[in-house]
Short mmCIF file of C-alpha atoms and ligand atoms in Angstrom, two decimals:
data_model
loop_
_atom_site.label_atom_id
_atom_site.label_comp_id
_atom_site.label_asym_id
_atom_site.label_seq_id
_atom_site.Cartn_x
_atom_site.Cartn_y
_atom_site.Cartn_z
CA MET A 1456 -0.02 0.25 0.08
CA GLN A 1457 1.43 3.36 -1.10
CA LEU A 1458 0.62 6.02 1.50
CA SER A 1459 -0.32 8.83 -1.18
CA SER A 1460 -2.73 6.50 -2.32
CA ILE A 1461 -5.00 6.85 0.96
CA VAL A 1462 -7.07 9.69 2.72
CA PRO A 1463 -6.81 9.58 6.38
CA TRP A 1464 -9.91 10.53 8.12
CA GLY A 1465 -10.84 9.34 11.29
CA ARG A 1466 -14.02 9.63 13.58
CA SER A 1467 -14.21 10.12 17.43
CA LEU A 1468 -15.46 7.60 20.11
CA ALA A 1469 -18.91 9.72 20.32
CA GLU A 1470 -19.32 8.92 16.63
CA TYR A 1471 -18.84 5.52 16.72
CA LYS A 1472 -21.01 5.08 19.81
CA ALA A 1473 -23.63 6.43 17.62
CA MET A 1474 -22.99 4.51 14.38
CA PHE A 1475 -22.98 1.01 16.17
CA ASP A 1476 -25.48 1.91 18.84
CA LEU A 1477 -22.78 0.75 21.35
CA SER A 1478 -24.18 0.29 25.03
CA ILE A 1479 -21.97 0.55 28.30
CA THR A 1480 -22.00 -3.01 28.10
CA ASP A 1481 -20.82 -3.05 24.30
CA LEU A 1482 -18.04 -1.11 25.64
CA GLU A 1483 -16.96 -3.26 28.14
CA ARG A 1484 -16.77 -6.06 25.91
CA ARG A 1485 -13.12 -7.07 24.01
CA ILE A 1486 -13.53 -5.00 20.61
CA LEU A 1487 -11.91 -5.07 17.25
CA GLY A 1488 -12.02 -2.19 15.19
CA CYS A 1489 -11.42 -2.99 11.84
CA GLY A 1490 -10.22 -0.32 9.29
CA ASP A 1491 -10.22 2.20 12.33
CA GLY A 1492 -7.39 4.24 10.44
CA PRO A 1493 -6.68 7.59 12.35
CA ALA A 1494 -10.11 7.39 14.14
CA SER A 1495 -9.99 8.00 18.08
CA PHE A 1496 -12.40 5.04 19.06
CA ASN A 1497 -9.28 3.11 20.29
CA ALA A 1498 -7.28 6.09 22.06
CA GLU A 1499 -10.38 7.37 23.72
CA LEU A 1500 -12.10 3.63 24.65
CA THR A 1501 -8.69 2.44 26.06
CA GLY A 1502 -8.21 5.59 27.92
CA GLN A 1503 -11.78 4.79 29.82
CA GLY A 1504 -10.34 1.21 30.76
CA GLY A 1505 -11.83 -0.45 27.46
CA GLU A 1506 -10.14 -3.40 25.65
CA VAL A 1507 -9.83 -2.46 22.21
CA VAL A 1508 -7.51 -3.65 19.05
CA SER A 1509 -7.71 -1.73 15.78
CA VAL A 1510 -6.36 -3.05 12.55
CA ASP A 1511 -5.72 -1.18 9.44
CA PRO A 1512 -2.83 -1.31 6.41
CA ILE A 1513 -2.06 2.51 7.41
CA TYR A 1514 -0.49 1.04 10.66
CA GLN A 1515 2.74 0.07 8.91
CA PHE A 1516 3.69 3.87 8.40
CA THR A 1517 5.05 5.85 11.36
CA ARG A 1518 3.15 8.50 13.20
CA GLN A 1519 5.09 11.10 11.29
CA GLU A 1520 3.93 9.52 7.86
CA ILE A 1521 0.59 9.59 8.61
CA HIS A 1522 0.57 13.02 10.21
CA SER A 1523 2.04 14.40 7.05
CA ARG A 1524 -0.77 12.78 4.93
CA ILE A 1525 -3.17 14.01 7.05
CA GLN A 1526 -2.09 17.51 6.55
CA ARG A 1527 -1.73 17.34 2.84
CA VAL A 1528 -5.22 15.86 2.38
CA TYR A 1529 -7.44 17.73 4.82
CA PRO A 1530 -8.12 20.85 3.05
CA GLY A 1531 -9.33 18.93 -0.16
CA VAL A 1532 -11.47 16.62 2.02
CA VAL A 1533 -13.13 19.48 3.62
CA ALA A 1534 -13.28 21.36 0.31
CA GLU A 1535 -15.35 18.21 -1.22
CA LEU A 1536 -17.52 17.93 1.80
CA ALA A 1537 -18.71 21.65 0.96
CA ARG A 1538 -19.02 20.75 -2.77
CA ASN A 1539 -21.27 17.78 -1.64
CA ALA A 1540 -22.72 19.69 1.27
CA GLU A 1541 -26.47 18.52 0.16
CA GLN A 1542 -25.67 15.10 0.41
CA TYR A 1543 -25.46 15.38 4.50
CA HIS A 1544 -27.69 15.93 7.15
CA TRP A 1545 -26.38 19.53 8.84
CA SER A 1546 -27.84 18.80 12.50
CA SER A 1547 -24.85 17.25 14.26
CA PHE A 1548 -22.27 19.57 12.53
CA ARG A 1549 -22.74 23.03 11.62
CA ASP A 1550 -20.73 23.07 8.39
CA PRO A 1551 -17.71 21.51 6.52
CA GLY A 1552 -15.31 23.53 8.53
CA HIS A 1553 -17.00 22.12 11.80
CA VAL A 1554 -16.52 18.39 10.52
CA GLY A 1555 -13.29 19.07 9.67
CA SER A 1556 -12.11 20.83 13.20
CA VAL A 1557 -14.03 17.61 14.95
CA ARG A 1558 -12.50 14.92 12.71
CA MET A 1559 -9.28 16.88 13.19
CA SER A 1560 -9.27 16.58 17.02
CA ALA A 1561 -10.01 12.82 16.65
CA MET A 1562 -6.99 12.66 14.42
CA ASN A 1563 -4.81 14.53 16.78
CA ARG A 1564 -5.93 12.05 19.75
CA PHE A 1565 -5.13 8.93 17.60
CA LEU A 1566 -1.76 10.50 16.68
CA SER A 1567 -1.03 11.11 20.46
CA ASP A 1568 -1.69 7.51 21.34
CA TYR A 1569 -0.28 5.67 18.14
CA ASP A 1570 3.26 5.04 19.26
CA SER A 1571 2.22 3.86 22.81
CA GLY A 1572 -0.46 1.96 21.04
CA LEU A 1573 1.61 0.21 18.82
CA LYS A 1574 3.99 -0.88 21.38
CA ASP A 1575 1.11 -2.43 23.13
CA GLY A 1576 -0.34 -3.95 20.26
CA ARG A 1577 -3.51 -1.99 20.18
CA TYR A 1578 -2.70 -1.12 16.42
CA ILE A 1579 -1.97 -3.83 14.27
CA GLU A 1580 -1.14 -3.55 10.55
CA ALA A 1581 -3.57 -6.05 8.56
CA SER A 1582 -6.24 -5.88 5.84
CA LEU A 1583 -8.99 -7.95 5.21
CA PRO A 1584 -10.10 -10.20 4.24
CA GLU A 1585 -7.43 -12.14 6.31
CA LEU A 1586 -6.79 -11.19 10.00
CA PRO A 1587 -3.97 -12.46 11.99
CA MET A 1588 -6.08 -12.98 15.04
CA PHE A 1589 -7.14 -16.25 16.75
CA ASP A 1590 -10.69 -17.54 16.24
CA ASN A 1591 -13.29 -15.67 18.92
CA GLU A 1592 -10.37 -13.46 20.00
CA PHE A 1593 -13.02 -10.67 20.29
CA GLU A 1594 -16.31 -10.31 21.56
CA LEU A 1595 -17.55 -7.60 19.05
CA ALA A 1596 -15.80 -6.32 15.55
CA VAL A 1597 -16.68 -2.96 14.56
CA VAL A 1598 -16.03 -1.80 10.71
CA SER A 1599 -16.85 1.81 10.13
CA HIS A 1600 -16.84 3.45 6.79
CA LEU A 1601 -14.89 0.49 4.56
CA LEU A 1602 -17.35 -2.48 3.75
CA PHE A 1603 -20.44 -1.53 1.54
CA LEU A 1604 -19.21 2.20 1.28
CA TYR A 1605 -16.61 1.14 -1.03
CA SER A 1606 -18.82 -0.85 -2.84
CA GLU A 1607 -16.97 0.31 -6.25
CA GLN A 1608 -13.80 -0.73 -4.89
CA ILE A 1609 -14.62 -3.94 -3.00
CA ASP A 1610 -16.56 -6.74 -4.81
CA ALA A 1611 -19.22 -9.12 -3.34
CA ILE A 1612 -17.00 -11.78 -2.70
CA GLN A 1613 -14.69 -9.70 -0.53
CA HIS A 1614 -17.26 -8.38 1.48
CA LEU A 1615 -18.81 -11.88 1.81
CA ASN A 1616 -15.07 -13.49 2.56
CA SER A 1617 -14.32 -10.25 5.09
CA LEU A 1618 -17.63 -10.68 7.01
CA LYS A 1619 -16.81 -14.45 7.38
CA GLU A 1620 -13.50 -13.73 8.59
CA LEU A 1621 -14.60 -11.11 11.04
CA CYS A 1622 -17.14 -13.71 12.50
CA ARG A 1623 -14.58 -16.15 13.05
CA VAL A 1624 -12.33 -13.51 15.31
CA ALA A 1625 -15.24 -11.89 16.92
CA GLY A 1626 -18.59 -13.44 18.10
CA GLU A 1627 -20.69 -10.46 16.74
CA VAL A 1628 -20.07 -8.17 13.99
CA ARG A 1629 -21.43 -4.53 13.15
CA VAL A 1630 -20.96 -2.54 9.79
CA PHE A 1631 -21.82 0.94 9.26
CA PRO A 1632 -22.92 2.44 6.69
CA LEU A 1633 -24.84 -0.08 4.42
CA VAL A 1634 -24.61 2.98 1.52
CA ASP A 1635 -22.22 3.41 -1.01
CA LEU A 1636 -20.15 6.72 -1.75
CA LYS A 1637 -23.22 8.05 -3.77
CA GLY A 1638 -25.65 7.30 -0.72
CA LYS A 1639 -27.27 4.36 -2.08
CA LEU A 1640 -27.97 1.06 -0.54
CA SER A 1641 -25.07 -0.68 -1.48
CA SER A 1642 -25.76 -3.32 -4.17
CA HIS A 1643 -23.64 -5.89 -2.49
CA LEU A 1644 -25.86 -5.83 0.82
CA ARG A 1645 -28.53 -8.08 -0.31
CA PRO A 1646 -26.56 -11.11 -1.98
CA VAL A 1647 -24.00 -10.93 1.08
CA MET A 1648 -26.81 -11.21 3.39
CA GLU A 1649 -28.44 -13.79 1.57
CA GLU A 1650 -25.38 -15.92 1.25
CA LEU A 1651 -24.32 -15.40 5.12
CA TYR A 1652 -28.00 -16.67 5.65
CA ALA A 1653 -27.54 -19.67 3.89
CA GLN A 1654 -24.37 -20.61 5.32
CA GLY A 1655 -25.76 -20.45 8.95
CA TYR A 1656 -25.17 -17.18 10.23
CA HIS A 1657 -27.84 -14.58 11.71
CA VAL A 1658 -27.65 -11.50 9.80
CA GLU A 1659 -30.15 -8.06 10.52
CA ARG A 1660 -30.23 -4.45 9.56
CA VAL A 1661 -30.50 -2.26 12.79
CA LYS A 1662 -31.38 1.12 12.50
CA VAL A 1663 -29.08 3.47 14.48
CA PRO A 1664 -29.03 6.89 16.12
CA TYR A 1665 -26.02 8.41 14.12
CA ARG A 1666 -27.01 10.80 11.03
CA PHE A 1667 -24.74 12.57 8.81
CA GLN A 1668 -24.42 11.11 5.24
CA LYS A 1669 -28.03 10.98 3.78
CA GLY A 1670 -29.48 7.53 3.76
CA ALA A 1671 -27.06 5.92 6.08
CA ASP A 1672 -28.93 5.31 9.52
CA GLU A 1673 -28.68 1.22 9.57
CA MET A 1674 -25.90 -0.91 10.55
CA LEU A 1675 -25.39 -4.45 9.38
CA ARG A 1676 -25.35 -7.16 12.68
CA VAL A 1677 -23.85 -10.45 11.76
CA VAL A 1678 -23.87 -13.33 14.46
CA SER A 1679 -22.57 -16.79 13.79
CA LYS A 1680 -25.63 -19.14 14.53
CA LYS A 1681 -23.46 -21.31 16.52
CA ARG A 1682 -23.34 -18.55 19.03
CA PRO A 1683 -26.17 -17.33 21.53
CA SER A 1684 -27.88 -14.46 19.34
CA ARG A 1685 -28.99 -11.36 20.81
CA LYS A 1686 -32.17 -9.78 18.93
CA SER A 1687 -31.79 -6.04 18.42
CA HIS A 1688 -34.70 -3.77 19.17
CA GLY A 1689 -35.80 -1.95 15.90
CA SER A 1690 -34.05 -4.70 13.67
CA GLU A 1691 -35.03 -6.49 10.48
CA SER A 1692 -33.53 -9.93 10.31
CA LEU A 1693 -32.87 -12.06 6.97
CA GLU A 1694 -34.99 -15.13 7.42
CA PRO A 1695 -36.06 -17.61 4.12
CA GLU A 1696 -39.64 -16.00 4.23
CA SER A 1697 -38.72 -12.29 4.82
CA LYS A 1698 -36.65 -10.50 2.50
CA ALA A 1699 -34.62 -7.37 3.17
CA ASP A 1700 -35.05 -4.23 1.47
CA ALA A 1701 -32.42 -4.21 -1.27
C1 SAM B 2112 -12.68 6.13 5.32
S1 SAM B 2112 -11.45 5.21 6.56
C2 SAM B 2112 -12.31 5.07 7.92
C3 SAM B 2112 -11.61 5.22 9.11
C4 SAM B 2112 -12.30 5.02 10.45
N1 SAM B 2112 -13.08 3.57 10.65
C5 SAM B 2112 -13.59 5.91 10.93
O1 SAM B 2112 -14.63 5.73 10.72
O2 SAM B 2112 -13.23 7.36 11.07
C6 SAM B 2112 -11.15 3.91 5.78
C7 SAM B 2112 -10.28 3.01 6.30
O3 SAM B 2112 -10.17 1.72 5.94
C8 SAM B 2112 -8.61 1.24 5.89
N2 SAM B 2112 -8.57 0.05 4.69
C9 SAM B 2112 -8.66 0.16 3.44
N3 SAM B 2112 -8.73 -1.16 3.21
C10 SAM B 2112 -8.69 -1.90 4.27
C11 SAM B 2112 -8.77 -3.65 4.26
N4 SAM B 2112 -8.48 -4.13 3.21
N5 SAM B 2112 -8.57 -3.90 5.33
C12 SAM B 2112 -8.88 -3.45 6.85
N6 SAM B 2112 -8.83 -1.73 6.40
C13 SAM B 2112 -8.76 -1.00 5.33
C14 SAM B 2112 -8.02 2.29 5.24
O4 SAM B 2112 -6.75 2.40 5.66
C15 SAM B 2112 -8.80 3.41 6.01
O5 SAM B 2112 -7.91 3.75 7.10
#
């Protein structure tokens, strides 16, 4: 992976809580954050006594390298948000500059934690669809702004293999959002849900309280049926007779 090919952009613990509807009990579980990049989820949750490991290919780079890349791409990302402002709800954030400053605080929080997190094994360089983790090492895995969002770059088979790999290492997997970069429900969602169901997983779409990109208000929850499954409130599960919206 070339650092010049990535656009580091990181969200906060508060955003992760809303995107994945994380309860206090969820936050006490051993969590894997997959594709966390420069999000402050790990730094903040670790600071509060949580147990979290993040994996991302960008963790092959040094703090200085990631910091320079953030500085370089930041103005372009904020300008892009301003150009596409109608694709977002402006309730949690006032304007693109406000999003930029909140995200920059989160990324700075990540950067200040990065070297000690690398030493402690909390930031691990790895890429889906293969994770260097033991079976059931985690109770919960969360994936923010990677699967389904990048549906043009990641095909349905890669989605399926990635979700099965996440289920191998974690008892429960949550993915947000389910829309692609254009704000349309990912075309991979339905075939991937159907295949996971056919292979014995419990899969459901669950409404979450997070609101920013228009159309992005649901997460996917996947649990291996061999494990006890906790049915969520306000969810739509995939059973043979009841087809999920596409
Ligand atoms: C848009 S960023 C989201 C960062 C963070 N999850 C958040 O929501 O703030 C997507 C992240 O996915 C990472 N990524 C790209 N390909 C990946 C893969 N195959 N496996 C794991 N992470 C990957 C990128 O390096 C990047 O940090």
